[in-house]
Coordinates of C-alpha atoms and ligand atoms in Angstrom, one line a residue:
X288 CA -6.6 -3.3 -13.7
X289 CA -3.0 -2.6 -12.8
X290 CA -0.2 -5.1 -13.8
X291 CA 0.4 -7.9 -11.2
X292 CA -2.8 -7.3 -9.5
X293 CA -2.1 -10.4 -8.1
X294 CA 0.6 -8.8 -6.2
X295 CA -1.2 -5.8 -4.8
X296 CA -2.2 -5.9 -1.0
X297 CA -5.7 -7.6 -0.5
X298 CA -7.4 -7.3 2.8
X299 CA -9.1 -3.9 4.0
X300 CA -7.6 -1.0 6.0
X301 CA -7.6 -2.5 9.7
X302 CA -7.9 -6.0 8.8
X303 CA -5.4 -6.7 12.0
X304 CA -6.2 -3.8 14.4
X305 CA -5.3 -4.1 18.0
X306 CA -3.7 -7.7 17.3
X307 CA 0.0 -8.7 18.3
X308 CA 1.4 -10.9 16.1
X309 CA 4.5 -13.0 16.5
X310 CA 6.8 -14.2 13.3
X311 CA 9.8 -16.3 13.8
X312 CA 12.2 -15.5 11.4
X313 CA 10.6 -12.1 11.0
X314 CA 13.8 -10.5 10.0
X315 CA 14.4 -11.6 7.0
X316 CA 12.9 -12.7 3.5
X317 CA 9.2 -14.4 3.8
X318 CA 8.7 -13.6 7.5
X319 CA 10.1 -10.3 6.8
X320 CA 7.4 -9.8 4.5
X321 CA 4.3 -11.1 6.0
X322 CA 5.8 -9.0 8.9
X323 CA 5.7 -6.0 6.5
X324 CA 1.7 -6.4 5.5
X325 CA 0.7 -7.3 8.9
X326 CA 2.0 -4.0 10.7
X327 CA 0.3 -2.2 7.8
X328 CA -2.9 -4.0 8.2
X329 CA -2.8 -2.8 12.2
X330 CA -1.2 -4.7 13.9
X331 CA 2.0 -4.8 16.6
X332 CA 4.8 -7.2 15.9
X333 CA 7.1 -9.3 18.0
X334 CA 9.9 -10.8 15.5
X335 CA 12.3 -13.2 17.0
X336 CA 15.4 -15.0 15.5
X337 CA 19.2 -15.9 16.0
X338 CA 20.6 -12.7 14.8
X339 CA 19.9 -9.6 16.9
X340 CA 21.1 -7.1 14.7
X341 CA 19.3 -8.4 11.5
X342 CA 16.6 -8.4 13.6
X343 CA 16.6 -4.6 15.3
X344 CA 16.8 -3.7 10.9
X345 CA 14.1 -5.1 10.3
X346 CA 12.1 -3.7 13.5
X347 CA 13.3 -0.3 12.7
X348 CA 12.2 -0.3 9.2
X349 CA 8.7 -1.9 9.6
X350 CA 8.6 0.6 12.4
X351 CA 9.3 3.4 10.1
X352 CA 6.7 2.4 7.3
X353 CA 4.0 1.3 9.6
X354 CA 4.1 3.2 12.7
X355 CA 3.4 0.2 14.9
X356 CA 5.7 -1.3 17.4
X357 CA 7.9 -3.7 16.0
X358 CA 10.0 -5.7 18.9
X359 CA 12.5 -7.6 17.9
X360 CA 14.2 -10.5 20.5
X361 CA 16.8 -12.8 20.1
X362 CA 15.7 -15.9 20.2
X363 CA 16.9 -19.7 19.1
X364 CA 13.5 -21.6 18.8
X365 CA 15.4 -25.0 19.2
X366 CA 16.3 -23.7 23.0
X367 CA 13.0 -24.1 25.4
X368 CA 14.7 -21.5 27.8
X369 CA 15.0 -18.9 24.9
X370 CA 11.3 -19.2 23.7
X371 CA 9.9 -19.4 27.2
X372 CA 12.0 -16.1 27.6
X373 CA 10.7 -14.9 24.3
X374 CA 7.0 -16.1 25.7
X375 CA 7.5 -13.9 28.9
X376 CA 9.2 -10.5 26.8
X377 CA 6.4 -10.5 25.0
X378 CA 3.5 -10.6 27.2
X379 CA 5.7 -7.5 29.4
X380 CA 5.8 -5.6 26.2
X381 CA 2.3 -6.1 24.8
X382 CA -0.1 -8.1 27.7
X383 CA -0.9 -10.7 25.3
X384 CA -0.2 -12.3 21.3
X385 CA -2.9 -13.1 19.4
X386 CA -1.0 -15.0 16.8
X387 CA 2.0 -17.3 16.7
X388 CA 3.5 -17.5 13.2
X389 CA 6.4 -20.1 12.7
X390 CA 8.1 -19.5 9.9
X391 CA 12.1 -20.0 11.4
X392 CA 14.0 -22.3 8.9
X393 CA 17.2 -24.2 8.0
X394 CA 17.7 -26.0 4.7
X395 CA 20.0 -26.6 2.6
X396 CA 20.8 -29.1 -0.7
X397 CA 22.5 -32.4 0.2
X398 CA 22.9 -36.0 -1.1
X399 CA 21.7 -37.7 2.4
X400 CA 24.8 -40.1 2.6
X401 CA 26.6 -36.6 2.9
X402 CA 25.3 -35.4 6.0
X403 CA 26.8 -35.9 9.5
X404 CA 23.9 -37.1 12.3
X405 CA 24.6 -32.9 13.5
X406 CA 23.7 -31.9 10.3
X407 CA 20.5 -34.2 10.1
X408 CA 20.0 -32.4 13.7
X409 CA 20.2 -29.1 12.8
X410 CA 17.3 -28.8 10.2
X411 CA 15.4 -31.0 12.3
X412 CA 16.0 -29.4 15.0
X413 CA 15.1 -25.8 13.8
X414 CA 12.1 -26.6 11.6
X415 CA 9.9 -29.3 13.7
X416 CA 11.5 -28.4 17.4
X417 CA 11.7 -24.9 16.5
X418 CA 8.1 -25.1 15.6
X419 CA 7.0 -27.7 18.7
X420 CA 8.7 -25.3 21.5
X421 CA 7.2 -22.5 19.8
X422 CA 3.6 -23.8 19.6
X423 CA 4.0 -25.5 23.1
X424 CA 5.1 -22.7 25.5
X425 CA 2.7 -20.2 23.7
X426 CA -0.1 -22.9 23.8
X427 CA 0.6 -23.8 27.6
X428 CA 0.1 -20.0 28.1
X429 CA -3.3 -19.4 26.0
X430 CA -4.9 -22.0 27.9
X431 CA -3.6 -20.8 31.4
X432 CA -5.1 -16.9 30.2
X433 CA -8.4 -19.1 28.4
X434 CA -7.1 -16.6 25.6
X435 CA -8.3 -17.2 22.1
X436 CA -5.1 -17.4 19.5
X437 CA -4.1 -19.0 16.0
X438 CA -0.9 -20.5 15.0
X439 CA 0.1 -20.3 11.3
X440 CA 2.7 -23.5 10.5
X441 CA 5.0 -21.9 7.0
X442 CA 5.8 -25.5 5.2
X443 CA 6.5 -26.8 1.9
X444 CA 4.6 -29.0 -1.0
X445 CA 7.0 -31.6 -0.2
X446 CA 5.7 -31.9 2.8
X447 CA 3.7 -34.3 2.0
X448 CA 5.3 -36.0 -1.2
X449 CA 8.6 -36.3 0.7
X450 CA 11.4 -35.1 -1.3
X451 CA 14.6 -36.2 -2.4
X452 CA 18.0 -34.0 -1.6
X453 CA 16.3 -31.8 1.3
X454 CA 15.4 -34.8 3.2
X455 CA 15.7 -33.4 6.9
X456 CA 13.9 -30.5 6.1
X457 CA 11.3 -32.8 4.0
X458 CA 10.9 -35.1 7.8
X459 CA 10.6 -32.2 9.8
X460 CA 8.0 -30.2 7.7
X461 CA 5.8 -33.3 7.6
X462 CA 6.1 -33.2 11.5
X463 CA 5.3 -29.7 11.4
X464 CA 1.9 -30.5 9.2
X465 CA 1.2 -33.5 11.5
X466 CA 1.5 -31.2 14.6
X467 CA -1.0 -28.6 12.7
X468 CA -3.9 -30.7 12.2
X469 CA -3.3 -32.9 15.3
X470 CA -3.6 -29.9 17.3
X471 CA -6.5 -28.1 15.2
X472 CA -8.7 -31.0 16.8
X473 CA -7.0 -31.5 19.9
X474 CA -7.0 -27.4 21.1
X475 CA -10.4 -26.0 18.9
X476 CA -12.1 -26.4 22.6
X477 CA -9.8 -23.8 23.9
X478 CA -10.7 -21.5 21.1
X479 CA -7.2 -22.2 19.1
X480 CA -6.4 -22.3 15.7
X481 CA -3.8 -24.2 13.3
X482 CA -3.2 -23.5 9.7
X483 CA -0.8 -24.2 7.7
X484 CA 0.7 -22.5 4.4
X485 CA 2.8 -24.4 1.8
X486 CA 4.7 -21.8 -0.3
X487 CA 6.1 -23.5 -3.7
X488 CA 8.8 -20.8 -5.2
X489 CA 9.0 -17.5 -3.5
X490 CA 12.7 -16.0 -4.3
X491 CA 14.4 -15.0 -1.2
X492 CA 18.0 -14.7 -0.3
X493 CA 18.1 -17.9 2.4
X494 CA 16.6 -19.9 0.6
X495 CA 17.9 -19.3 -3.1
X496 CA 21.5 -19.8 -2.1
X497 CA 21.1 -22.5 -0.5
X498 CA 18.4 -24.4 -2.7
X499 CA 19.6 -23.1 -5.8
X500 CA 23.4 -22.0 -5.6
X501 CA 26.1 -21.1 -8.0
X502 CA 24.8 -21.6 -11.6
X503 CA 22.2 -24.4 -10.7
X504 CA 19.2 -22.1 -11.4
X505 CA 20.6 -22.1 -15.3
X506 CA 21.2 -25.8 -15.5
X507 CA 17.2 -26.5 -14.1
X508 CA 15.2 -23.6 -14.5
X509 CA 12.9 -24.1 -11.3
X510 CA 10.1 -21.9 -13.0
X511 CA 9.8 -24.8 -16.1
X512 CA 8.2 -26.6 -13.2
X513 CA 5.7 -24.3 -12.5
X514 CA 2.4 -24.3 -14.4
X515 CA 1.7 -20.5 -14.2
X516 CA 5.3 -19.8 -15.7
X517 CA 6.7 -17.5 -13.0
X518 CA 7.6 -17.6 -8.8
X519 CA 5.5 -16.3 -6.0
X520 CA 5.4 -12.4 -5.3
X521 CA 6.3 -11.9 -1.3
X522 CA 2.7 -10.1 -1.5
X523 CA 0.9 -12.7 -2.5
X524 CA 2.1 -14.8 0.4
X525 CA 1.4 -12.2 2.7
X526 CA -1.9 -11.6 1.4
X527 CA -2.9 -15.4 2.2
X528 CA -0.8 -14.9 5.7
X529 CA -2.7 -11.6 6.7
X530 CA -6.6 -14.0 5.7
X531 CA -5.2 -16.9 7.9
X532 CA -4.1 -14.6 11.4
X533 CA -7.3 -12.6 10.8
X534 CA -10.8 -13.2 12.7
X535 CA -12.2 -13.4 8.6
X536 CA -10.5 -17.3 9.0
X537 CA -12.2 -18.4 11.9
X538 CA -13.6 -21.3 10.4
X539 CA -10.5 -22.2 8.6
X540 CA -9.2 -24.9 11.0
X541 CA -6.5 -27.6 10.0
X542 CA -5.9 -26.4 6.3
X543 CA -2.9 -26.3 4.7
X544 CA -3.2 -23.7 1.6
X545 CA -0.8 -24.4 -0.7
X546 CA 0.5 -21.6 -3.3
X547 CA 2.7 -22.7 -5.8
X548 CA 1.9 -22.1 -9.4
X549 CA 0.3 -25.5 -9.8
X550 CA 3.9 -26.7 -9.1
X551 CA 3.9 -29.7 -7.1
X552 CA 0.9 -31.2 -8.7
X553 CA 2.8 -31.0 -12.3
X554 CA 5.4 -33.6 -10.6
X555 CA 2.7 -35.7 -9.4
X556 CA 0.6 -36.1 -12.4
X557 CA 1.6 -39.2 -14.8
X558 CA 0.9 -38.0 -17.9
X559 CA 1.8 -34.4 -17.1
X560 CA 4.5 -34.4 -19.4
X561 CA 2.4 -33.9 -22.3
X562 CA 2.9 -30.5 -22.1
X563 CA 6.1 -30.8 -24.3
X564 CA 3.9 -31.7 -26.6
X565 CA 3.9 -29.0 -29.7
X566 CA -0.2 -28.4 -30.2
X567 CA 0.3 -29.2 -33.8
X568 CA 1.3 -32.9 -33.3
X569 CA -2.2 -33.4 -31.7
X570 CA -4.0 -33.6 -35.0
X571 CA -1.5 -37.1 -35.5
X572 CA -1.5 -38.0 -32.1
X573 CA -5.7 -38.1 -32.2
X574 CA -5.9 -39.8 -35.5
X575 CA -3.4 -42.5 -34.3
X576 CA -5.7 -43.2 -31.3
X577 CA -8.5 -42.8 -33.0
X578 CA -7.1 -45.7 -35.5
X579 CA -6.1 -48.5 -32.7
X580 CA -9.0 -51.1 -32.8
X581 CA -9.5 -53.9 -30.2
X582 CA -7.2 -54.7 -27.3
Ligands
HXC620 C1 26.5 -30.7 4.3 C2 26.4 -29.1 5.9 C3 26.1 -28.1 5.0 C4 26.1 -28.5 3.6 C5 26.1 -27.2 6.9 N1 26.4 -28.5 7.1 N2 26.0 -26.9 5.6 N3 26.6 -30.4 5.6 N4 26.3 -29.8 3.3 N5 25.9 -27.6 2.6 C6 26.6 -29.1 8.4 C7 27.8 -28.6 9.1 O1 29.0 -29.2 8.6 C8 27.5 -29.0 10.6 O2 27.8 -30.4 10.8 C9 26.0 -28.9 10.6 O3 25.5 -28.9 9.3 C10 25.6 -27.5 11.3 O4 26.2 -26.5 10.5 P1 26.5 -25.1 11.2 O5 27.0 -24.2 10.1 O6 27.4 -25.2 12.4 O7 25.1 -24.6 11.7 P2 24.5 -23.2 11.9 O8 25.5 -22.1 11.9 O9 23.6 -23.3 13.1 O10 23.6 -23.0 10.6 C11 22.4 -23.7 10.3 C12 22.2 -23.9 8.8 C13 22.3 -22.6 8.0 C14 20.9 -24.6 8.6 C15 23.3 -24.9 8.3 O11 22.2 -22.9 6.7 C16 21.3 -21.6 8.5 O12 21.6 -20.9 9.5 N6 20.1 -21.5 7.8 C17 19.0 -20.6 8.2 C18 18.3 -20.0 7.0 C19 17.9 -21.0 6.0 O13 18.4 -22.2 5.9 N7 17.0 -20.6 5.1 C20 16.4 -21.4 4.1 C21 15.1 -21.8 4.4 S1 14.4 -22.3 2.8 P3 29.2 -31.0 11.4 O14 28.9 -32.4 11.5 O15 30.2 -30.6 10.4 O16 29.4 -30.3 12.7 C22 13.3 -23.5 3.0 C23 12.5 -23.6 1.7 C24 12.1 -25.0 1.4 O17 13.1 -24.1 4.0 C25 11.4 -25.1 0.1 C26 11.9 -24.4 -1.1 C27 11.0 -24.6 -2.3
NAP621 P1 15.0 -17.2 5.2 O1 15.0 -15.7 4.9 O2 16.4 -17.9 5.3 O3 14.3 -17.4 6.6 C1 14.6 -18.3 7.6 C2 14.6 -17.5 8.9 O4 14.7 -18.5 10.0 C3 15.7 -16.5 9.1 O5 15.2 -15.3 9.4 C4 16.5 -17.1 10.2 O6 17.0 -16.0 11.0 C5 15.5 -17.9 11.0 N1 16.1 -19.0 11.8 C6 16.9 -20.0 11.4 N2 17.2 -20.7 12.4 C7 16.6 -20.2 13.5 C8 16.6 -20.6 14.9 N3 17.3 -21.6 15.4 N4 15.9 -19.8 15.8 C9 15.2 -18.7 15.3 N5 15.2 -18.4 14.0 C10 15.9 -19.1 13.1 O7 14.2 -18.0 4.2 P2 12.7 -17.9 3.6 O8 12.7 -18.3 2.2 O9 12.1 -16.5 4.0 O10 11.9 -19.0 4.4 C11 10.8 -18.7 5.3 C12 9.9 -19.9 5.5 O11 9.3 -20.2 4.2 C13 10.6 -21.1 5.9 O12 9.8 -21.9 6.8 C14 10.8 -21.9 4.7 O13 10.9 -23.3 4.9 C15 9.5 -21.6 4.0 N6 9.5 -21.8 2.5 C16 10.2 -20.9 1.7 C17 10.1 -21.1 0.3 C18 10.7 -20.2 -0.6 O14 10.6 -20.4 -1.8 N7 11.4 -19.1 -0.2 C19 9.4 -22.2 -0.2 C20 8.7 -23.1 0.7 C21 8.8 -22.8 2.0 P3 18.4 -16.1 11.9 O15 19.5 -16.5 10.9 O16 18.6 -14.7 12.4 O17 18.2 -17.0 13.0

């Protein structure tokens, strides 16, 4: 078995033939890389974000490795106009997209009392409107066409814990979750599907310097947290990506997969801590129990 198995591609030759897939925030890190895998698996790309030349990079260089079209368009998601416009470029370029993938973020570290109300707006803004103009146009148009699709939400573990320090991004990824399960029920009779993914550690440039900045990652050693001992490979998120826009998921509807190392459930646990304990003190620790009579 080669090292990091883990991290080799999964799914068979073809997996995504003939399917148009659309990433927000395709240009860069996670998208960049689910991008990546998918136009190797087959299919045709449309990656859409703020920065246009970022953007064309990327296109040109999946391009390059894949041999599928890769279109990139500019495109704020927190502008109606702009996705409606991004909707309508699409469909010229390829007739029709088969999968909606909104991964767009903003996020960064703050003590809450910090924030200005435009700051609060801004991650707010780009992660749950981002993601309910996204899901809205594109679902307004797949019911119009009676065209079958799937939406893949990207989130995080503290989407449902809540987490302290990141708290607009921690509201607006709980929307997002909300909005994926809502509308797995709500839209399964038109033949759509919502999934989500919660990724725990996977090192990218956006997020690392703005999670983890200056010599933070020292002081708190994120990977301490995690039970496997070691971050997510990009492939292994892609692998799970490529399974949840494929037709070998069609009766995954309203999941959220989470992939983090066993990290979030570490926090969670009460007695978790244990861990720290060296195996040699359990001799002790079991005869001490062992020895406590009545209540
Ligand atoms: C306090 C801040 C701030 C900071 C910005 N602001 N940075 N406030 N602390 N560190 C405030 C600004 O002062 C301003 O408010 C408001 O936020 C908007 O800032 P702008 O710089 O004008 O916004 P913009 O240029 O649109 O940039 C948006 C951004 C930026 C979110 C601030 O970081 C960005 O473009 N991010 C996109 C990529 C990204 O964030 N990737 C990480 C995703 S990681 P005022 O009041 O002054 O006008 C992720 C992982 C989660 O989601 C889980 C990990 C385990
Ligand atoms: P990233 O590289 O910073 O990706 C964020 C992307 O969002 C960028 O390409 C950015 O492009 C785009 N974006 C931001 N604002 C936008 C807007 N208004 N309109 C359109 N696009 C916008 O960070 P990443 O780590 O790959 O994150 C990808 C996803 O994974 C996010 O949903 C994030 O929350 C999630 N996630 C990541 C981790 C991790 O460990 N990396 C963990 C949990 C969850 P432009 O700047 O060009 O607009």
């Amino acid at each position: 078995m080669p090292e990091k198995f883990y991290a080799q591609p999964m799914l068979k030759e073809g997996s995504l033939n003939g399917k148009v897939i659309l990433i927000t925030g395709g240009g860069t890190g996670l998208g960049k890389a689910m991008g990546k895998y998918f136009a190797q698996l087959g299919a045709d790309l449309i990656i859409a974000s703020r920065k246009q030349d970022v953007l064309v990079k990327t296109a040109k260089e999946i391009e390059e490795e894949s041999g599928r079209t890769i279109l990139p368009v500019q495109c704020d998601v927190t502008n109606y106009e702009q996705v409606e416009n991004l909707l309508k470029t699409a469909i010229e370029k390829f007739g029709k997209v088969d999968s909606l993938v909104n991964n767009a973020a903003g996020n960064f570290i703050s003590p809450t009392e910090r924030l200005s109300n435009r700051a609060f707006d801004i991650i707010v803004n780009i992660v749950l409107k981002g993601t309910y103009n996204c899901t809205l146009a594109f679902g307004k148009y797949w019911i119009e066409k009676k065209q079958p699709a799937s939406v893949l939400n990207i989130v995080t573990t503290y989407a449902w814990t809540g987490s302290a320090y990141v708290v607009p991004s921690a509201v607006a990824k709980a929307g997002v979750l909300a909005l994926t399960r809502s509308l797995a029920v709500e839209w399964a009779k038109y033949n759509l599907r919502f999934n989500a993914i919660a990724p725990g550690l996977f090192p990218t440039k956006g997020a690392w310097e703005r999670l983890l900045p200056g010599n933070i990652a020292d002081k708190f050693n994120p990977v301490k947290k995690i039970p496997v001992g070691r971050v997510g490979e990009h492939q292994e998120l892609a692998n799970l990506a490529a399974y949840l826009v494929s037709d070998f998921s069609s009766f995954v509807n309203g999941e959220v997969i989470t992939i983090d190392g066993g990290e979030w459930l570490k926090g969670a646990g009460q007695f978790n801590m244990l861990d720290e304990v060296p195996q040699a003190m359990w001799d002790e620790i079991e005869k001490a129990v062992r020895n406590v009579k009545g209540s």
